[in-house]
Short mmCIF file of C-alpha atoms in Angstrom, two decimals:
data_model
loop_
_atom_site.label_atom_id
_atom_site.label_comp_id
_atom_site.label_asym_id
_atom_site.label_seq_id
_atom_site.Cartn_x
_atom_site.Cartn_y
_atom_site.Cartn_z
CA MET D 1 -29.74 -55.87 35.85
CA GLU D 2 -26.79 -53.65 36.80
CA VAL D 3 -24.36 -56.56 36.42
CA THR D 4 -25.80 -57.35 33.01
CA GLU D 5 -25.44 -53.73 31.87
CA LYS D 6 -21.80 -53.65 32.96
CA LYS D 7 -21.10 -56.87 31.06
CA VAL D 8 -22.65 -55.36 27.94
CA GLU D 9 -20.67 -52.09 28.25
CA GLN D 10 -17.26 -53.70 28.75
CA PRO D 11 -17.07 -55.44 25.34
CA ASP D 12 -18.23 -52.19 23.71
CA LYS D 13 -15.39 -50.23 25.32
CA LYS D 14 -12.89 -52.94 24.44
CA SER D 15 -14.07 -53.07 20.85
CA LYS D 16 -13.87 -49.28 20.53
CA THR D 17 -10.35 -49.29 21.96
CA ARG D 18 -9.35 -52.12 19.64
CA SER D 19 -10.80 -50.38 16.59
CA LEU D 20 -9.03 -47.15 17.56
CA LEU D 21 -5.69 -48.91 17.88
CA THR D 22 -6.26 -50.66 14.56
CA HIS D 23 -7.08 -47.32 12.93
CA LEU D 24 -3.93 -45.72 14.36
CA LYS D 25 -1.83 -48.68 13.21
CA ASN D 26 -3.23 -48.62 9.68
CA ASN D 27 -2.79 -44.85 9.34
CA LYS D 28 0.35 -44.37 11.41
CA TRP D 29 2.28 -42.53 8.67
CA LEU D 30 -0.53 -40.03 8.21
CA TYR D 31 -0.31 -39.18 11.91
CA VAL D 32 3.48 -38.96 11.66
CA LEU D 33 3.04 -36.36 8.90
CA LEU D 34 0.68 -34.51 11.25
CA ILE D 35 3.41 -34.03 13.89
CA PRO D 36 5.23 -31.04 12.25
CA GLY D 37 1.97 -29.11 11.86
CA LEU D 38 0.89 -29.83 15.43
CA THR D 39 4.34 -28.86 16.70
CA TYR D 40 4.16 -25.55 14.84
CA PHE D 41 0.79 -24.64 16.34
CA LEU D 42 1.77 -25.77 19.83
CA VAL D 43 5.06 -23.83 19.85
CA PHE D 44 4.12 -20.69 17.92
CA ARG D 45 0.36 -20.39 18.50
CA TYR D 46 -0.65 -21.95 21.80
CA ALA D 47 2.47 -21.61 23.96
CA PRO D 48 2.67 -17.79 23.45
CA MET D 49 -0.88 -17.50 24.81
CA TYR D 50 0.67 -17.62 28.28
CA GLY D 51 1.98 -14.11 27.61
CA LEU D 52 -1.59 -12.78 27.34
CA ILE D 53 -1.55 -12.56 31.12
CA ILE D 54 0.39 -9.30 30.90
CA ALA D 55 -2.73 -7.67 29.42
CA PHE D 56 -4.10 -7.76 32.96
CA LYS D 57 -0.86 -6.66 34.62
CA ASP D 58 1.42 -3.64 34.79
CA TYR D 59 4.18 -5.59 33.12
CA VAL D 60 7.75 -4.70 33.96
CA PRO D 61 10.36 -6.79 32.06
CA PHE D 62 12.77 -6.81 35.03
CA LEU D 63 10.09 -8.26 37.31
CA GLY D 64 8.83 -10.80 34.80
CA ILE D 65 5.27 -11.92 34.18
CA THR D 66 4.71 -13.43 37.61
CA GLY D 67 6.37 -10.58 39.49
CA SER D 68 4.49 -7.75 37.78
CA LYS D 69 1.55 -6.10 39.53
CA TRP D 70 -1.97 -7.32 38.73
CA ILE D 71 -4.20 -4.41 37.58
CA GLY D 72 -7.17 -6.30 36.12
CA LEU D 73 -9.00 -4.55 33.28
CA GLN D 74 -7.23 -1.21 33.65
CA ASN D 75 -5.38 -1.56 30.32
CA PHE D 76 -8.66 -2.20 28.53
CA ARG D 77 -10.27 0.82 30.20
CA ASP D 78 -7.34 2.99 29.11
CA PHE D 79 -7.70 1.73 25.56
CA PHE D 80 -11.47 2.19 25.29
CA THR D 81 -11.28 5.70 26.76
CA ASN D 82 -8.33 6.70 24.59
CA PRO D 83 -9.27 9.40 22.04
CA ASP D 84 -7.51 7.32 19.35
CA PHE D 85 -9.77 4.27 19.90
CA PHE D 86 -12.64 5.28 17.60
CA ARG D 87 -10.27 6.66 14.95
CA ILE D 88 -8.27 3.43 14.84
CA LEU D 89 -11.42 1.29 14.94
CA GLY D 90 -12.95 3.32 12.12
CA ASN D 91 -9.81 3.14 9.95
CA THR D 92 -9.54 -0.61 10.48
CA LEU D 93 -13.20 -1.33 9.72
CA ILE D 94 -13.26 0.87 6.61
CA ILE D 95 -10.20 -0.83 5.09
CA ALA D 96 -11.52 -4.28 6.05
CA LEU D 97 -14.96 -3.59 4.55
CA LEU D 98 -13.42 -2.22 1.35
CA ASN D 99 -11.33 -5.40 1.08
CA ILE D 100 -14.44 -7.54 1.56
CA ILE D 101 -16.44 -5.55 -1.00
CA PHE D 102 -13.75 -5.30 -3.69
CA ALA D 103 -10.88 -7.71 -2.94
CA PHE D 104 -12.91 -10.72 -1.74
CA PRO D 105 -15.01 -11.17 -4.94
CA ALA D 106 -11.99 -10.63 -7.21
CA PRO D 107 -10.63 -14.23 -6.98
CA ILE D 108 -14.14 -15.60 -7.53
CA ILE D 109 -14.64 -13.52 -10.67
CA LEU D 110 -11.17 -14.42 -11.99
CA ALA D 111 -11.76 -18.13 -11.28
CA LEU D 112 -15.08 -18.01 -13.16
CA LEU D 113 -13.39 -16.32 -16.12
CA LEU D 114 -10.53 -18.83 -16.16
CA ASN D 115 -13.00 -21.69 -15.90
CA GLU D 116 -14.64 -20.51 -19.12
CA VAL D 117 -11.36 -20.62 -21.04
CA ARG D 118 -11.37 -23.73 -23.21
CA LYS D 119 -7.72 -23.64 -24.30
CA LYS D 120 -5.91 -25.15 -21.33
CA ILE D 121 -2.49 -23.86 -22.41
CA PHE D 122 -3.74 -20.27 -22.39
CA GLN D 123 -5.45 -20.89 -19.04
CA ARG D 124 -2.22 -22.19 -17.47
CA VAL D 125 -0.20 -19.26 -18.81
CA VAL D 126 -2.68 -16.75 -17.39
CA GLN D 127 -2.75 -18.58 -14.05
CA THR D 128 1.04 -18.50 -13.83
CA PHE D 129 1.17 -14.75 -14.44
CA VAL D 130 -1.56 -13.93 -11.92
CA TYR D 131 0.05 -16.16 -9.25
CA VAL D 132 3.42 -14.37 -9.40
CA PRO D 133 2.51 -11.21 -7.38
CA HIS D 134 1.60 -13.36 -4.36
CA PHE D 135 5.23 -14.42 -3.98
CA LEU D 136 6.48 -10.84 -3.86
CA SER D 137 7.00 -9.37 -0.42
CA TRP D 138 5.06 -6.29 0.59
CA THR D 139 8.35 -4.39 0.61
CA ILE D 140 8.75 -5.03 -3.12
CA VAL D 141 5.09 -4.26 -3.84
CA VAL D 142 5.24 -0.94 -1.99
CA SER D 143 8.53 -0.11 -3.71
CA LEU D 144 6.84 -0.66 -7.09
CA TRP D 145 4.01 1.61 -6.00
CA TYR D 146 6.49 4.32 -5.02
CA ILE D 147 8.13 4.07 -8.44
CA LEU D 148 4.79 4.28 -10.27
CA PHE D 149 3.06 6.89 -8.09
CA ASN D 150 5.95 9.07 -6.97
CA VAL D 151 4.92 12.72 -7.24
CA ASP D 152 8.21 13.73 -8.89
CA HIS D 153 8.80 11.11 -11.59
CA GLY D 154 6.17 8.39 -11.15
CA ALA D 155 4.95 7.03 -14.49
CA ILE D 156 1.28 6.86 -13.54
CA THR D 157 1.40 10.20 -11.68
CA ASN D 158 2.93 11.92 -14.72
CA LEU D 159 0.30 10.32 -16.98
CA VAL D 160 -2.56 11.52 -14.78
CA THR D 161 -1.01 15.00 -14.59
CA SER D 162 -0.68 15.22 -18.38
CA LEU D 163 -4.29 14.05 -18.90
CA THR D 164 -5.97 16.11 -16.20
CA GLY D 165 -3.55 19.01 -15.81
CA LYS D 166 -3.67 18.46 -12.05
CA GLU D 167 -0.86 17.04 -9.95
CA ILE D 168 -2.08 14.42 -7.45
CA ASP D 169 0.13 13.08 -4.67
CA PHE D 170 -1.29 9.57 -4.49
CA LEU D 171 1.13 8.42 -1.80
CA SER D 172 0.62 11.27 0.67
CA ASP D 173 -2.95 12.39 0.07
CA PRO D 174 -5.11 10.78 2.82
CA SER D 175 -8.08 10.53 0.45
CA TRP D 176 -6.13 8.14 -1.80
CA PHE D 177 -4.60 5.95 0.93
CA ARG D 178 -7.43 3.39 1.16
CA THR D 179 -7.69 3.15 -2.62
CA MET D 180 -3.98 2.38 -2.79
CA ILE D 181 -4.27 -0.31 -0.10
CA VAL D 182 -7.23 -2.09 -1.70
CA THR D 183 -5.67 -1.90 -5.18
CA GLN D 184 -2.44 -3.43 -3.89
CA THR D 185 -4.35 -6.24 -2.18
CA ILE D 186 -6.32 -7.04 -5.32
CA TRP D 187 -3.21 -7.03 -7.51
CA LYS D 188 -1.15 -9.16 -5.15
CA GLU D 189 -3.62 -11.73 -3.81
CA THR D 190 -6.32 -12.21 -6.46
CA GLY D 191 -4.38 -14.77 -8.50
CA TRP D 192 -3.43 -16.83 -5.45
CA GLY D 193 -7.00 -16.77 -4.17
CA THR D 194 -8.27 -18.39 -7.36
CA ILE D 195 -6.57 -21.69 -6.48
CA ILE D 196 -9.25 -22.69 -3.98
CA TYR D 197 -12.12 -21.71 -6.26
CA LEU D 198 -10.62 -23.43 -9.31
CA ALA D 199 -10.20 -26.57 -7.22
CA ALA D 200 -13.88 -26.36 -6.25
CA LEU D 201 -14.87 -25.78 -9.88
CA SER D 202 -12.97 -28.87 -10.99
CA GLY D 203 -15.52 -30.98 -9.10
CA VAL D 204 -18.53 -29.66 -11.01
CA ASP D 205 -20.25 -32.37 -13.04
CA GLN D 206 -19.72 -31.60 -16.72
CA GLU D 207 -22.96 -33.36 -17.61
CA GLN D 208 -24.84 -30.48 -15.99
CA TYR D 209 -23.25 -28.06 -18.46
CA GLU D 210 -24.07 -30.36 -21.36
CA ALA D 211 -27.70 -30.63 -20.22
CA ALA D 212 -27.91 -26.85 -19.83
CA ILE D 213 -26.52 -26.34 -23.35
CA MET D 214 -29.10 -28.77 -24.70
CA ASP D 215 -31.81 -26.72 -22.97
CA GLY D 216 -30.53 -23.56 -24.66
CA ALA D 217 -28.85 -21.97 -21.65
CA GLY D 218 -26.25 -19.36 -22.52
CA ARG D 219 -22.86 -18.99 -20.90
CA PHE D 220 -24.05 -16.48 -18.31
CA ARG D 221 -27.00 -18.67 -17.29
CA ARG D 222 -24.72 -21.70 -16.94
CA VAL D 223 -22.45 -19.71 -14.64
CA TRP D 224 -25.37 -18.37 -12.59
CA HIS D 225 -27.35 -21.61 -12.23
CA ILE D 226 -24.58 -24.27 -12.22
CA THR D 227 -21.13 -22.85 -11.49
CA LEU D 228 -21.93 -20.44 -8.66
CA PRO D 229 -24.21 -22.88 -6.74
CA ALA D 230 -21.45 -25.51 -7.02
CA ILE D 231 -18.90 -23.32 -5.24
CA ARG D 232 -21.34 -21.55 -2.91
CA SER D 233 -20.25 -23.54 0.16
CA THR D 234 -16.58 -22.72 -0.57
CA ILE D 235 -17.44 -19.03 -0.91
CA ILE D 236 -19.31 -19.09 2.42
CA ILE D 237 -16.39 -20.74 4.24
CA MET D 238 -13.88 -18.25 2.82
CA LEU D 239 -16.20 -15.38 3.75
CA ILE D 240 -16.45 -16.65 7.34
CA LEU D 241 -12.66 -16.73 7.59
CA LYS D 242 -12.42 -13.27 6.02
CA VAL D 243 -14.94 -11.80 8.46
CA GLY D 244 -13.07 -13.39 11.38
CA ALA D 245 -9.95 -11.48 10.34
CA ILE D 246 -11.81 -8.21 9.77
CA LEU D 247 -9.69 -6.37 12.37
CA THR D 248 -6.47 -7.78 10.89
CA THR D 249 -5.69 -5.54 7.94
CA GLY D 250 -2.04 -6.56 7.61
CA PHE D 251 0.89 -4.89 9.35
CA ASP D 252 3.55 -4.89 6.63
CA GLN D 253 1.47 -3.28 3.91
CA ILE D 254 -0.07 -0.58 6.09
CA TYR D 255 3.17 0.23 7.90
CA LEU D 256 5.15 0.64 4.67
CA MET D 257 2.48 2.82 3.06
CA THR D 258 2.10 5.09 6.11
CA ASN D 259 3.73 8.50 6.30
CA GLN D 260 3.19 11.64 8.35
CA LEU D 261 0.65 13.11 5.91
CA ASN D 262 -1.68 10.10 5.62
CA ARG D 263 -1.30 8.83 9.21
CA PRO D 264 -4.77 10.06 10.35
CA VAL D 265 -6.41 7.49 8.03
CA ALA D 266 -3.57 4.95 8.05
CA ASP D 267 -3.39 4.02 11.75
CA VAL D 268 -5.02 0.59 12.29
CA PHE D 269 -4.90 -1.93 15.12
CA ASP D 270 -1.86 -3.77 13.75
CA THR D 271 0.31 -0.67 13.42
CA TYR D 272 -1.04 0.77 16.69
CA VAL D 273 -0.01 -2.39 18.59
CA TYR D 274 3.47 -2.14 17.07
CA MET D 275 3.81 1.55 17.88
CA MET D 276 2.62 1.20 21.49
CA GLY D 277 4.36 -2.11 22.23
CA ILE D 278 7.68 -1.92 20.41
CA THR D 279 8.22 1.81 19.95
CA ASN D 280 6.76 3.12 23.23
CA GLY D 281 7.41 0.02 25.37
CA ALA D 282 3.78 -0.21 26.63
CA TYR D 283 3.79 -4.01 26.56
CA SER D 284 0.72 -4.59 28.74
CA TYR D 285 -1.32 -1.96 26.93
CA SER D 286 -0.45 -3.26 23.45
CA THR D 287 -1.18 -6.84 24.55
CA ALA D 288 -4.62 -5.73 25.75
CA VAL D 289 -5.26 -4.17 22.32
CA GLY D 290 -4.18 -7.35 20.56
CA LEU D 291 -6.33 -9.49 22.87
CA PHE D 292 -9.35 -7.29 22.19
CA LYS D 293 -8.80 -7.72 18.44
CA SER D 294 -8.54 -11.51 18.80
CA VAL D 295 -11.69 -11.79 20.92
CA VAL D 296 -13.66 -9.74 18.39
CA GLY D 297 -12.36 -12.01 15.62
CA ILE D 298 -13.51 -15.15 17.46
CA ILE D 299 -16.96 -13.66 18.06
CA LEU D 300 -17.27 -12.72 14.39
CA VAL D 301 -16.25 -16.21 13.24
CA LEU D 302 -18.75 -17.90 15.56
CA GLY D 303 -21.50 -15.44 14.65
CA THR D 304 -20.92 -15.69 10.91
CA ASN D 305 -20.73 -19.48 11.09
CA ARG D 306 -24.05 -19.64 12.95
CA LEU D 307 -25.60 -17.24 10.44
CA ALA D 308 -24.40 -19.44 7.58
CA LYS D 309 -25.98 -22.50 9.19
CA PHE D 310 -29.20 -20.55 9.73
CA PHE D 311 -29.41 -20.05 5.95
CA GLY D 312 -28.78 -23.74 5.31
CA GLU D 313 -25.04 -23.71 4.57
CA SER D 314 -22.55 -26.15 6.12
CA GLY D 315 -20.27 -23.52 7.68
CA LEU D 316 -16.87 -24.28 9.18
CA TYR D 317 -18.09 -26.93 11.61
#
């Protein structure tokens, strides 16, 4: 019996190998196109992971990674017991949650509105205008904000002052910092975010809309019962990715908007890592902070994906 089983297994393995080689041969150019992307991730994403070792060491550049002293979890203990930990964690979570509440639905709403536009020329013109801010760097965006909200001669600041009779320093007042950040994110990224949702909406069967119209369904009911269910899986996947990056609020934007007056609410993990690692030279400590942020992100992605599957959605995998 054992000999018979081996004889049966061998052709199966050979046939699988043959089919694999045939598949690779037939799709060889697709795999060639895959090489640049794989190279990018290997060189810039996976290879630098070796440097995470210094999170568990007292890293000294002159001694190198291997020559530096091993201190285990000491850097993590220092971070968790640091008085700034809860302040930075709170600032990061508040900005991230505000982005999820206000910035995340914005592309969905805009995509639904554009999908209802029947004149394609008008739709393309609007799409072009709302895409443009995405291609502006955060330096330009923040510069525009300084021009508009400058306390001395900002156009919007002067308008608010003339209407209310009260001068508000939008750029330095800590109570306005988070509003500024979320507003910038919505203005810059909403148009670009609609691309994915419009692509998902293009696959909706038009006969469903026609049937709904015949049944007397209005525009809002068609959106609620046909359009939104059609892109629900796309929304769930984007939400999973957004939750996974909840501790990544964006370095450039926050750093450029931070000043001495709003720093108590502006310090987040990204700027804290920069300040401790680059400015203060605490390489091991800042690496430990970055590793903590990455681990939390992975846990959130896995947890959100499992939660999505629990409610019957496909999830990421």
